[in-house]
């Protein structure tokens, strides 16, 4: 039996962000990916967990924001040997956000349904609770040529304005 302390500082870690459209249906693939790719943090949107639904991935601890109807949802699964703390967030019935602080970085999972507007005030307030270094990941249901879409919609424009106003960076490989 090997006992090791929790990792308090991560200088190089792997994060997988996936709009999974049901973590339950994709559980086997999530487990396989997490093991084969040595994923430290799984960031999931559209988890489709009913509230209080028990779901685990071996070797991970979860932080979730489930929608009351069992659709949508956001979740983070952090490897159990990584020290982290959940970030207490104001809940919103229109979209789901879950977040954690690691020693030097915050990770946030977001799901915003197509019919809901991007709430700049909520996300500005959210950022005040995060480390100075953070990743804001998820399914924003927004389109922009800035992240590989063929056109830009109104939500895409709102998010670009938010990014510009706060001097943030969009990390994308060019895929829509």
CSV table of N, CA and C in Angstrom, one decimal:
chain,number,residue,atom,x,y,z
A,1,UNK,N,0.8,-1.2,0.0
A,1,UNK,CA,0.0,0.0,0.0
A,1,UNK,C,0.9,1.2,0.0
A,2,UNK,N,0.6,2.2,-0.9
A,2,UNK,CA,1.4,3.4,-1.0
A,2,UNK,C,0.5,4.5,-0.5
A,3,UNK,N,1.1,5.3,0.4
A,3,UNK,CA,0.3,6.5,0.9
A,3,UNK,C,1.2,7.7,0.5
A,4,UNK,N,0.5,8.7,-0.1
A,4,UNK,CA,1.2,9.9,-0.5
A,4,UNK,C,0.3,11.1,-0.1
A,5,UNK,N,1.0,12.2,0.1
A,5,UNK,CA,0.2,13.4,0.4
A,5,UNK,C,-0.5,13.9,-0.8
A,6,UNK,N,-1.6,14.7,-0.5
A,6,UNK,CA,-2.3,15.3,-1.6
A,6,UNK,C,-1.4,16.3,-2.3
A,7,UNK,N,-1.5,16.5,-3.6
A,7,UNK,CA,-0.7,17.4,-4.3
A,7,UNK,C,-1.3,18.8,-4.1
A,8,UNK,N,-0.5,19.7,-3.5
A,8,UNK,CA,-0.9,21.1,-3.2
A,8,UNK,C,-0.6,22.1,-4.4
A,9,UNK,N,0.3,21.8,-5.2
A,9,UNK,CA,0.6,22.7,-6.3
A,9,UNK,C,0.8,21.9,-7.6
A,10,UNK,N,0.1,22.3,-8.6
A,10,UNK,CA,0.2,21.7,-9.9
A,10,UNK,C,0.8,22.6,-10.9
A,11,UNK,N,1.9,22.3,-11.4
A,11,UNK,CA,2.5,23.2,-12.4
A,11,UNK,C,2.1,22.8,-13.8
A,12,UNK,N,1.8,21.5,-14.0
A,12,UNK,CA,1.5,21.0,-15.3
A,12,UNK,C,0.4,19.9,-15.1
A,13,UNK,N,-0.8,20.3,-15.6
A,13,UNK,CA,-1.9,19.3,-15.4
A,13,UNK,C,-2.7,19.3,-16.7
A,14,UNK,N,-3.5,18.2,-16.8
A,14,UNK,CA,-4.3,18.0,-18.0
A,14,UNK,C,-5.8,18.2,-17.6
A,15,UNK,N,-6.4,19.0,-18.4
A,15,UNK,CA,-7.9,19.3,-18.2
A,15,UNK,C,-8.6,18.9,-19.5
A,16,UNK,N,-9.7,18.1,-19.3
A,16,UNK,CA,-10.5,17.7,-20.4
A,16,UNK,C,-11.9,18.4,-20.2
A,17,UNK,N,-12.3,19.2,-21.2
A,17,UNK,CA,-13.6,19.9,-21.2
A,17,UNK,C,-14.4,19.1,-22.3
A,18,UNK,N,-15.7,18.7,-21.8
A,18,UNK,CA,-16.5,18.0,-22.7
A,18,UNK,C,-18.0,18.3,-22.5
A,19,UNK,N,-18.7,18.7,-23.6
A,19,UNK,CA,-20.1,18.8,-23.5
A,19,UNK,C,-20.7,17.4,-23.8
A,20,UNK,N,-20.9,16.7,-22.7
A,20,UNK,CA,-21.1,15.2,-22.8
A,20,UNK,C,-22.5,14.8,-23.1
A,21,UNK,N,-23.5,15.7,-23.0
A,21,UNK,CA,-24.9,15.4,-23.2
A,21,UNK,C,-25.3,14.0,-22.6
A,22,UNK,N,-25.1,14.0,-21.3
A,22,UNK,CA,-25.4,12.9,-20.4
A,22,UNK,C,-24.1,12.1,-20.0
A,23,UNK,N,-23.6,12.5,-18.8
A,23,UNK,CA,-22.5,11.8,-18.3
A,23,UNK,C,-22.8,10.4,-18.0
A,24,UNK,N,-24.0,10.1,-17.6
A,24,UNK,CA,-24.4,8.7,-17.4
A,24,UNK,C,-24.2,7.8,-18.6
A,25,UNK,N,-24.7,8.3,-19.7
A,25,UNK,CA,-24.6,7.6,-21.0
A,25,UNK,C,-23.1,7.4,-21.5
A,26,UNK,N,-22.3,8.4,-21.1
A,26,UNK,CA,-20.9,8.4,-21.5
A,26,UNK,C,-19.9,8.0,-20.4
A,27,UNK,N,-20.4,7.4,-19.3
A,27,UNK,CA,-19.6,7.1,-18.2
A,27,UNK,C,-18.4,6.2,-18.6
A,28,UNK,N,-18.6,5.2,-19.3
A,28,UNK,CA,-17.5,4.3,-19.7
A,28,UNK,C,-16.4,5.0,-20.5
A,29,UNK,N,-16.8,5.9,-21.4
A,29,UNK,CA,-15.9,6.7,-22.2
A,29,UNK,C,-15.1,7.7,-21.3
A,30,UNK,N,-15.8,8.3,-20.3
A,30,UNK,CA,-15.2,9.2,-19.4
A,30,UNK,C,-14.1,8.5,-18.6
A,31,UNK,N,-14.4,7.3,-18.1
A,31,UNK,CA,-13.5,6.5,-17.3
A,31,UNK,C,-12.3,6.2,-18.2
A,32,UNK,N,-12.5,5.7,-19.4
A,32,UNK,CA,-11.4,5.3,-20.3
A,32,UNK,C,-10.5,6.5,-20.6
A,33,UNK,N,-11.1,7.6,-21.0
A,33,UNK,CA,-10.3,8.8,-21.3
A,33,UNK,C,-9.5,9.3,-20.1
A,34,UNK,N,-10.2,9.3,-18.9
A,34,UNK,CA,-9.5,9.8,-17.7
A,34,UNK,C,-8.2,8.9,-17.4
A,35,UNK,N,-8.3,7.6,-17.6
A,35,UNK,CA,-7.2,6.7,-17.4
A,35,UNK,C,-6.2,6.8,-18.5
A,36,UNK,N,-6.6,6.7,-19.7
A,36,UNK,CA,-5.6,6.6,-20.8
A,36,UNK,C,-4.9,8.0,-21.0
A,37,UNK,N,-5.5,9.1,-20.8
A,37,UNK,CA,-4.9,10.4,-21.0
A,37,UNK,C,-4.4,11.0,-19.8
A,38,UNK,N,-4.5,10.3,-18.6
A,38,UNK,CA,-4.1,10.9,-17.3
A,38,UNK,C,-4.7,12.3,-17.1
A,39,UNK,N,-6.0,12.4,-17.2
A,39,UNK,CA,-6.7,13.6,-17.0
A,39,UNK,C,-6.7,14.0,-15.5
A,40,UNK,N,-6.3,15.2,-15.2
A,40,UNK,CA,-6.3,15.6,-13.8
A,40,UNK,C,-7.7,16.2,-13.4
A,41,UNK,N,-8.3,16.9,-14.3
A,41,UNK,CA,-9.6,17.5,-14.1
A,41,UNK,C,-10.5,17.4,-15.3
A,42,UNK,N,-11.7,16.8,-15.1
A,42,UNK,CA,-12.7,16.6,-16.1
A,42,UNK,C,-13.7,17.8,-15.9
A,43,UNK,N,-13.9,18.5,-16.9
A,43,UNK,CA,-14.9,19.7,-16.9
A,43,UNK,C,-16.0,19.3,-17.8
A,44,UNK,N,-17.2,19.1,-17.2
A,44,UNK,CA,-18.3,18.6,-18.0
A,44,UNK,C,-19.5,19.6,-18.1
A,45,UNK,N,-20.1,19.7,-19.2
A,45,UNK,CA,-21.3,20.5,-19.3
A,45,UNK,C,-22.4,19.5,-20.0
A,46,UNK,N,-23.6,19.9,-19.8
A,46,UNK,CA,-24.8,19.1,-20.1
A,46,UNK,C,-24.6,17.7,-19.5
A,47,UNK,N,-24.5,17.7,-18.2
A,47,UNK,CA,-24.3,16.4,-17.5
A,47,UNK,C,-25.6,15.6,-17.4
A,48,UNK,N,-26.7,16.3,-17.4
A,48,UNK,CA,-28.0,15.7,-17.3
A,48,UNK,C,-28.2,14.9,-16.1
A,49,UNK,N,-27.7,15.3,-15.0
A,49,UNK,CA,-27.9,14.6,-13.7
A,49,UNK,C,-29.2,15.2,-13.0
A,50,UNK,N,-30.1,14.3,-12.6
A,50,UNK,CA,-31.2,14.8,-11.8
A,50,UNK,C,-30.5,15.2,-10.4
A,51,UNK,N,-31.1,16.2,-9.7
A,51,UNK,CA,-30.6,16.6,-8.5
A,51,UNK,C,-30.4,15.4,-7.5
A,52,UNK,N,-29.3,15.4,-6.8
A,52,UNK,CA,-29.0,14.3,-5.8
A,52,UNK,C,-28.8,13.0,-6.5
A,53,UNK,N,-28.6,12.9,-7.8
A,53,UNK,CA,-28.3,11.6,-8.4
A,53,UNK,C,-26.8,11.3,-8.1
A,54,UNK,N,-26.6,10.0,-7.7
A,54,UNK,CA,-25.3,9.6,-7.3
A,54,UNK,C,-24.6,9.1,-8.6
A,55,UNK,N,-23.4,9.8,-8.8
A,55,UNK,CA,-22.6,9.5,-10.0
A,55,UNK,C,-21.2,9.7,-9.6
A,56,UNK,N,-20.3,8.7,-9.9
A,56,UNK,CA,-18.9,8.9,-9.6
A,56,UNK,C,-18.1,8.3,-10.7
A,57,UNK,N,-16.8,8.8,-10.7
A,57,UNK,CA,-15.8,8.3,-11.6
A,57,UNK,C,-14.7,7.9,-10.7
A,58,UNK,N,-14.3,6.6,-10.7
A,58,UNK,CA,-13.3,6.2,-9.8
A,58,UNK,C,-12.0,7.0,-9.8
A,59,UNK,N,-11.6,7.4,-8.6
A,59,UNK,CA,-10.4,8.2,-8.4
A,59,UNK,C,-10.6,9.7,-8.5
A,60,UNK,N,-11.8,10.1,-8.6
A,60,UNK,CA,-12.1,11.6,-8.7
A,60,UNK,C,-13.2,12.0,-7.7
A,61,UNK,N,-13.1,13.3,-7.3
A,61,UNK,CA,-14.1,13.9,-6.5
A,61,UNK,C,-14.8,14.9,-7.3
A,62,UNK,N,-16.2,14.9,-7.1
A,62,UNK,CA,-17.0,15.8,-8.0
A,62,UNK,C,-17.5,17.1,-7.3
A,63,UNK,N,-17.7,18.1,-8.1
A,63,UNK,CA,-18.3,19.3,-7.7
A,63,UNK,C,-19.3,19.6,-8.8
A,64,UNK,N,-20.6,19.7,-8.5
A,64,UNK,CA,-21.7,19.8,-9.5
A,64,UNK,C,-22.7,20.9,-9.2
A,65,UNK,N,-23.3,21.3,-10.3
A,65,UNK,CA,-24.5,22.2,-10.3
A,65,UNK,C,-25.5,21.5,-11.2
A,66,UNK,N,-26.5,20.9,-10.6
A,66,UNK,CA,-27.5,20.1,-11.4
A,66,UNK,C,-28.7,21.0,-11.6
A,67,UNK,N,-29.3,20.9,-12.8
A,67,UNK,CA,-30.6,21.6,-13.1
A,67,UNK,C,-31.7,20.8,-12.5
A,68,UNK,N,-32.7,21.4,-12.0
A,68,UNK,CA,-33.8,20.8,-11.3
A,68,UNK,C,-34.6,19.8,-12.2
A,69,UNK,N,-34.6,20.0,-13.5
A,69,UNK,CA,-35.3,19.1,-14.4
A,69,UNK,C,-34.4,17.9,-14.9
A,70,UNK,N,-33.2,17.8,-14.5
A,70,UNK,CA,-32.3,16.7,-14.9
A,70,UNK,C,-31.7,16.9,-16.3
A,71,UNK,N,-31.8,18.1,-16.8
A,71,UNK,CA,-31.2,18.4,-18.1
A,71,UNK,C,-30.0,19.3,-17.8
A,72,UNK,N,-29.4,19.9,-18.8
A,72,UNK,CA,-28.3,20.8,-18.6
A,72,UNK,C,-27.3,20.3,-17.6
A,73,UNK,N,-26.8,21.2,-16.7
A,73,UNK,CA,-25.9,20.8,-15.7
A,73,UNK,C,-24.4,21.1,-16.0
A,74,UNK,N,-23.7,21.3,-14.9
A,74,UNK,CA,-22.2,21.4,-15.0
A,74,UNK,C,-21.6,20.6,-13.9
A,75,UNK,N,-20.3,20.2,-14.2
A,75,UNK,CA,-19.6,19.4,-13.2
A,75,UNK,C,-18.1,19.5,-13.4
A,76,UNK,N,-17.4,19.3,-12.3
A,76,UNK,CA,-16.0,19.2,-12.3
A,76,UNK,C,-15.6,17.9,-11.6
A,77,UNK,N,-14.8,17.1,-12.1
A,77,UNK,CA,-14.3,15.9,-11.5
A,77,UNK,C,-12.8,16.1,-11.3
A,78,UNK,N,-12.3,16.2,-10.1
A,78,UNK,CA,-10.9,16.5,-9.8
A,78,UNK,C,-10.3,15.2,-9.2
A,79,UNK,N,-9.1,14.8,-9.8
A,79,UNK,CA,-8.4,13.6,-9.2
A,79,UNK,C,-8.3,13.7,-7.7
A,80,UNK,N,-8.5,12.6,-7.1
A,80,UNK,CA,-8.6,12.6,-5.6
A,80,UNK,C,-7.3,12.9,-4.9
A,81,UNK,N,-6.2,12.9,-5.6
A,81,UNK,CA,-4.9,13.2,-5.0
A,81,UNK,C,-4.5,14.7,-5.2
A,82,UNK,N,-5.4,15.5,-5.7
A,82,UNK,CA,-5.2,16.9,-5.9
A,82,UNK,C,-6.0,17.7,-4.9
A,83,UNK,N,-5.3,18.6,-4.1
A,83,UNK,CA,-5.9,19.4,-3.1
A,83,UNK,C,-6.7,20.5,-3.9
A,84,UNK,N,-8.0,20.7,-3.5
A,84,UNK,CA,-8.8,21.8,-4.1
A,84,UNK,C,-9.9,22.2,-3.1
A,85,UNK,N,-10.5,23.3,-3.4
A,85,UNK,CA,-11.7,23.7,-2.6
A,85,UNK,C,-12.8,24.2,-3.5
A,86,UNK,N,-14.0,23.7,-3.3
A,86,UNK,CA,-15.1,24.2,-4.1
A,86,UNK,C,-15.3,25.7,-3.9
A,87,UNK,N,-15.8,26.4,-4.9
A,87,UNK,CA,-16.1,27.8,-4.7
A,87,UNK,C,-17.6,27.9,-4.6
A,88,UNK,N,-18.0,28.6,-3.5
A,88,UNK,CA,-19.4,28.8,-3.3
A,88,UNK,C,-19.9,29.9,-4.2
A,89,UNK,N,-20.9,29.5,-5.0
A,89,UNK,CA,-21.4,30.4,-6.0
A,89,UNK,C,-22.9,30.7,-5.8
A,90,UNK,N,-23.3,31.9,-6.3
A,90,UNK,CA,-24.7,32.2,-6.3
A,90,UNK,C,-25.4,31.3,-7.4
A,91,UNK,N,-26.4,30.6,-7.0
A,91,UNK,CA,-27.1,29.7,-8.0
A,91,UNK,C,-28.0,30.5,-8.9
A,92,UNK,N,-28.2,30.0,-10.1
A,92,UNK,CA,-29.1,30.7,-11.0
A,92,UNK,C,-29.9,29.6,-11.7
A,93,UNK,N,-31.2,29.7,-11.7
A,93,UNK,CA,-32.1,28.6,-12.3
A,93,UNK,C,-32.0,28.5,-13.8
A,94,UNK,N,-31.4,29.6,-14.5
A,94,UNK,CA,-31.3,29.6,-15.9
A,94,UNK,C,-30.1,28.9,-16.5
A,95,UNK,N,-29.0,28.8,-15.7
A,95,UNK,CA,-27.8,28.2,-16.2
A,95,UNK,C,-27.1,27.6,-15.0
A,96,UNK,N,-26.1,26.7,-15.3
A,96,UNK,CA,-25.4,26.0,-14.2
A,96,UNK,C,-23.9,26.4,-14.3
A,97,UNK,N,-23.3,26.6,-13.1
A,97,UNK,CA,-21.9,26.9,-13.0
A,97,UNK,C,-21.3,26.2,-11.8
A,98,UNK,N,-20.2,25.4,-11.9
A,98,UNK,CA,-19.5,24.8,-10.8
A,98,UNK,C,-18.1,25.2,-10.9
A,99,UNK,N,-17.4,25.4,-9.8
A,99,UNK,CA,-16.0,25.9,-9.8
A,99,UNK,C,-15.2,25.4,-8.6
A,100,UNK,N,-13.9,25.3,-8.8
A,100,UNK,CA,-13.0,24.9,-7.8
A,100,UNK,C,-11.7,25.8,-7.8
A,101,UNK,N,-11.1,26.0,-6.7
A,101,UNK,CA,-9.8,26.6,-6.6
A,101,UNK,C,-8.8,25.5,-6.3
A,102,UNK,N,-7.8,25.5,-7.1
A,102,UNK,CA,-6.6,24.7,-6.8
A,102,UNK,C,-5.6,25.8,-6.2
A,103,UNK,N,-4.4,25.4,-5.9
A,103,UNK,CA,-3.5,26.3,-5.2
A,103,UNK,C,-3.2,27.6,-6.0
A,104,UNK,N,-3.1,27.5,-7.3
A,104,UNK,CA,-2.8,28.7,-8.0
A,104,UNK,C,-3.7,29.0,-9.2
A,105,UNK,N,-4.7,28.2,-9.4
A,105,UNK,CA,-5.6,28.4,-10.5
A,105,UNK,C,-7.1,28.0,-10.1
A,106,UNK,N,-8.0,28.7,-10.7
A,106,UNK,CA,-9.4,28.3,-10.5
A,106,UNK,C,-9.9,27.7,-11.8
A,107,UNK,N,-10.8,26.7,-11.7
A,107,UNK,CA,-11.4,26.0,-12.9
A,107,UNK,C,-12.9,26.1,-12.8
A,108,UNK,N,-13.5,26.6,-13.8
A,108,UNK,CA,-15.0,26.8,-13.8
A,108,UNK,C,-15.6,26.0,-15.0
A,109,UNK,N,-16.7,25.3,-14.7
A,109,UNK,CA,-17.5,24.6,-15.7
A,109,UNK,C,-18.8,25.3,-15.8
A,110,UNK,N,-19.2,25.6,-17.1
A,110,UNK,CA,-20.4,26.4,-17.3
A,110,UNK,C,-21.3,25.7,-18.3
A,111,UNK,N,-22.6,25.8,-18.1
A,111,UNK,CA,-23.6,25.4,-19.1
A,111,UNK,C,-24.7,26.5,-19.2
A,112,UNK,N,-24.8,27.1,-20.4
A,112,UNK,CA,-25.9,28.1,-20.6
A,112,UNK,C,-26.7,27.5,-21.7
A,113,UNK,N,-28.0,27.3,-21.5
A,113,UNK,CA,-28.9,26.8,-22.5
A,113,UNK,C,-29.1,27.8,-23.7
A,114,UNK,N,-29.5,27.3,-24.8
A,114,UNK,CA,-29.6,28.2,-26.0
A,114,UNK,C,-30.6,29.4,-25.8
A,115,UNK,N,-31.6,29.2,-25.0
A,115,UNK,CA,-32.6,30.3,-24.9
A,115,UNK,C,-32.3,31.3,-23.8
A,116,UNK,N,-31.2,31.2,-23.1
A,116,UNK,CA,-30.9,32.1,-22.0
A,116,UNK,C,-29.8,33.1,-22.5
A,117,UNK,N,-30.0,34.3,-22.1
A,117,UNK,CA,-29.0,35.3,-22.4
A,117,UNK,C,-27.7,35.2,-21.6
A,118,UNK,N,-26.6,35.6,-22.1
A,118,UNK,CA,-25.3,35.6,-21.4
A,118,UNK,C,-25.4,36.8,-20.3
A,119,UNK,N,-25.3,36.4,-19.1
A,119,UNK,CA,-25.4,37.4,-18.0
A,119,UNK,C,-24.0,37.9,-17.6
A,120,UNK,N,-23.6,39.1,-18.2
A,120,UNK,CA,-22.3,39.6,-17.9
A,120,UNK,C,-22.1,40.0,-16.4
A,121,UNK,N,-23.2,40.5,-15.8
A,121,UNK,CA,-23.1,40.9,-14.4
A,121,UNK,C,-22.7,39.6,-13.5
A,122,UNK,N,-23.4,38.5,-13.7
A,122,UNK,CA,-23.2,37.3,-13.0
A,122,UNK,C,-21.7,36.9,-13.2
A,123,UNK,N,-21.3,36.8,-14.4
A,123,UNK,CA,-19.9,36.4,-14.7
A,123,UNK,C,-18.8,37.3,-14.3
A,124,UNK,N,-19.1,38.6,-14.2
A,124,UNK,CA,-18.2,39.6,-13.7
A,124,UNK,C,-18.0,39.3,-12.2
A,125,UNK,N,-19.1,39.1,-11.5
A,125,UNK,CA,-19.1,38.8,-10.1
A,125,UNK,C,-18.4,37.5,-9.8
A,126,UNK,N,-18.6,36.5,-10.7
A,126,UNK,CA,-18.0,35.2,-10.5
A,126,UNK,C,-16.5,35.3,-10.6
A,127,UNK,N,-16.0,36.1,-11.5
A,127,UNK,CA,-14.5,36.3,-11.7
A,127,UNK,C,-13.9,36.8,-10.4
A,128,UNK,N,-14.6,37.6,-9.6
A,128,UNK,CA,-14.0,38.2,-8.4
A,128,UNK,C,-13.8,37.1,-7.4
A,129,UNK,N,-14.4,36.0,-7.5
A,129,UNK,CA,-14.2,34.9,-6.5
A,129,UNK,C,-13.1,33.9,-7.0
A,130,UNK,N,-12.5,34.1,-8.1
A,130,UNK,CA,-11.5,33.2,-8.7
A,130,UNK,C,-10.1,33.7,-8.4
A,131,UNK,N,-9.2,32.8,-8.6
A,131,UNK,CA,-7.8,33.1,-8.5
A,131,UNK,C,-7.5,34.1,-9.7
A,132,UNK,N,-6.3,34.7,-9.7
A,132,UNK,CA,-6.0,35.6,-10.8
A,132,UNK,C,-5.8,34.8,-12.1
A,133,UNK,N,-5.4,33.6,-11.9
A,133,UNK,CA,-5.3,32.7,-13.1
A,133,UNK,C,-6.5,31.7,-13.0
A,134,UNK,N,-7.3,31.7,-14.1
A,134,UNK,CA,-8.5,30.8,-14.1
A,134,UNK,C,-8.8,30.4,-15.6
A,135,UNK,N,-9.5,29.3,-15.6
A,135,UNK,CA,-10.1,28.7,-16.9
A,135,UNK,C,-11.6,28.7,-16.7
A,136,UNK,N,-12.2,29.4,-17.6
A,136,UNK,CA,-13.7,29.4,-17.7
A,136,UNK,C,-14.1,28.6,-18.9
A,137,UNK,N,-14.6,27.4,-18.6
A,137,UNK,CA,-14.8,26.4,-19.7
A,137,UNK,C,-16.3,26.0,-19.7
A,138,UNK,N,-16.7,25.5,-20.9
A,138,UNK,CA,-18.1,24.9,-20.9
A,138,UNK,C,-18.8,25.1,-22.2
A,139,UNK,N,-20.1,24.9,-22.2
A,139,UNK,CA,-20.9,25.1,-23.3
A,139,UNK,C,-21.7,26.4,-23.1
A,140,UNK,N,-21.3,27.5,-23.8
A,140,UNK,CA,-22.0,28.7,-23.7
A,140,UNK,C,-23.1,28.9,-24.7
A,141,UNK,N,-23.2,27.9,-25.6
A,141,UNK,CA,-24.2,28.0,-26.7
A,141,UNK,C,-24.1,29.3,-27.4
A,142,UNK,N,-22.8,29.7,-27.8
A,142,UNK,CA,-22.6,30.9,-28.5
A,142,UNK,C,-21.7,30.6,-29.7
A,143,UNK,N,-21.9,31.4,-30.7
A,143,UNK,CA,-21.2,31.2,-32.0
A,143,UNK,C,-20.4,32.5,-32.3
A,144,UNK,N,-19.2,32.3,-32.7
A,144,UNK,CA,-18.3,33.4,-33.2
A,144,UNK,C,-17.2,32.9,-34.1
A,145,UNK,N,-16.9,33.7,-35.1
A,145,UNK,CA,-15.8,33.3,-35.9
A,145,UNK,C,-14.5,33.3,-35.1
A,146,UNK,N,-14.5,34.0,-33.9
A,146,UNK,CA,-13.3,34.0,-33.1
A,146,UNK,C,-12.9,32.6,-32.5
A,147,UNK,N,-13.9,31.7,-32.4
A,147,UNK,CA,-13.6,30.4,-32.0
A,147,UNK,C,-14.1,29.3,-33.0
A,148,UNK,N,-14.0,29.7,-34.3
A,148,UNK,CA,-14.1,28.7,-35.4
A,148,UNK,C,-15.4,28.5,-36.0
A,149,UNK,N,-16.4,29.3,-35.6
A,149,UNK,CA,-17.8,29.2,-36.2
A,149,UNK,C,-17.8,29.9,-37.5
A,150,UNK,N,-18.8,29.6,-38.3
A,150,UNK,CA,-18.9,30.3,-39.6
A,150,UNK,C,-19.5,31.7,-39.5
A,151,UNK,N,-20.2,32.0,-38.4
A,151,UNK,CA,-20.8,33.3,-38.2
A,151,UNK,C,-20.8,33.6,-36.7
A,152,UNK,N,-21.1,34.8,-36.4
A,152,UNK,CA,-21.2,35.3,-35.0
A,152,UNK,C,-22.6,35.7,-34.6
A,153,UNK,N,-23.1,35.1,-33.5
A,153,UNK,CA,-24.5,35.4,-33.1
A,153,UNK,C,-24.4,36.5,-32.0
A,154,UNK,N,-25.6,36.9,-31.5
A,154,UNK,CA,-25.7,37.9,-30.5
A,154,UNK,C,-25.0,37.5,-29.2
A,155,UNK,N,-25.1,36.2,-28.8
A,155,UNK,CA,-24.4,35.8,-27.6
A,155,UNK,C,-22.9,35.7,-27.8
A,156,UNK,N,-22.5,35.3,-29.0
A,156,UNK,CA,-21.1,35.4,-29.3
A,156,UNK,C,-20.5,36.8,-29.2
A,157,UNK,N,-21.3,37.8,-29.7
A,157,UNK,CA,-20.9,39.2,-29.6
A,157,UNK,C,-20.8,39.6,-28.1
A,158,UNK,N,-21.8,39.2,-27.3
A,158,UNK,CA,-21.8,39.5,-25.9
A,158,UNK,C,-20.6,38.9,-25.1
A,159,UNK,N,-20.2,37.7,-25.5
A,159,UNK,CA,-19.1,37.1,-24.8
A,159,UNK,C,-17.8,37.7,-25.3
A,160,UNK,N,-17.7,38.0,-26.6
A,160,UNK,CA,-16.5,38.7,-27.0
A,160,UNK,C,-16.3,40.1,-26.4
A,161,UNK,N,-17.4,40.8,-26.1
A,161,UNK,CA,-17.4,42.1,-25.4
A,161,UNK,C,-16.9,41.9,-24.0
A,162,UNK,N,-17.4,40.8,-23.3
A,162,UNK,CA,-17.0,40.5,-22.0
A,162,UNK,C,-15.5,40.2,-21.9
A,163,UNK,N,-15.0,39.4,-22.9
A,163,UNK,CA,-13.6,39.0,-23.0
A,163,UNK,C,-12.7,40.2,-23.2
A,164,UNK,N,-13.2,41.1,-24.1
A,164,UNK,CA,-12.4,42.3,-24.4
A,164,UNK,C,-12.4,43.2,-23.2
A,165,UNK,N,-13.5,43.4,-22.6
A,165,UNK,CA,-13.6,44.4,-21.4
A,165,UNK,C,-12.7,43.9,-20.3
A,166,UNK,N,-12.5,42.6,-20.1
A,166,UNK,CA,-11.8,42.1,-18.9
A,166,UNK,C,-10.4,41.7,-19.3
A,167,UNK,N,-10.0,41.9,-20.6
A,167,UNK,CA,-8.6,41.6,-21.1
A,167,UNK,C,-8.4,40.1,-20.9
A,168,UNK,N,-9.3,39.3,-21.3
A,168,UNK,CA,-9.2,37.8,-21.2
A,168,UNK,C,-8.7,37.2,-22.5
A,169,UNK,N,-8.4,36.0,-22.5
A,169,UNK,CA,-7.9,35.3,-23.7
A,169,UNK,C,-8.9,34.2,-24.0
A,170,UNK,N,-9.1,33.9,-25.3
A,170,UNK,CA,-9.9,32.8,-25.8
A,170,UNK,C,-8.9,31.7,-26.2
A,171,UNK,N,-9.0,30.6,-25.5
A,171,UNK,CA,-8.1,29.5,-25.9
A,171,UNK,C,-9.0,28.5,-26.7
A,172,UNK,N,-8.6,28.3,-28.0
A,172,UNK,CA,-9.4,27.5,-28.9
A,172,UNK,C,-8.4,27.0,-30.0
A,173,UNK,N,-8.6,25.8,-30.4
A,173,UNK,CA,-7.8,25.3,-31.5
A,173,UNK,C,-8.3,25.6,-32.9
A,174,UNK,N,-9.4,26.4,-33.0
A,174,UNK,CA,-10.0,26.8,-34.2
A,174,UNK,C,-11.2,26.0,-34.5
A,175,UNK,N,-11.5,25.0,-33.7
A,175,UNK,CA,-12.7,24.2,-33.9
A,175,UNK,C,-14.0,24.9,-33.4
A,176,UNK,N,-15.1,24.8,-34.1
A,176,UNK,CA,-16.3,25.5,-33.6
A,176,UNK,C,-16.8,24.8,-32.3
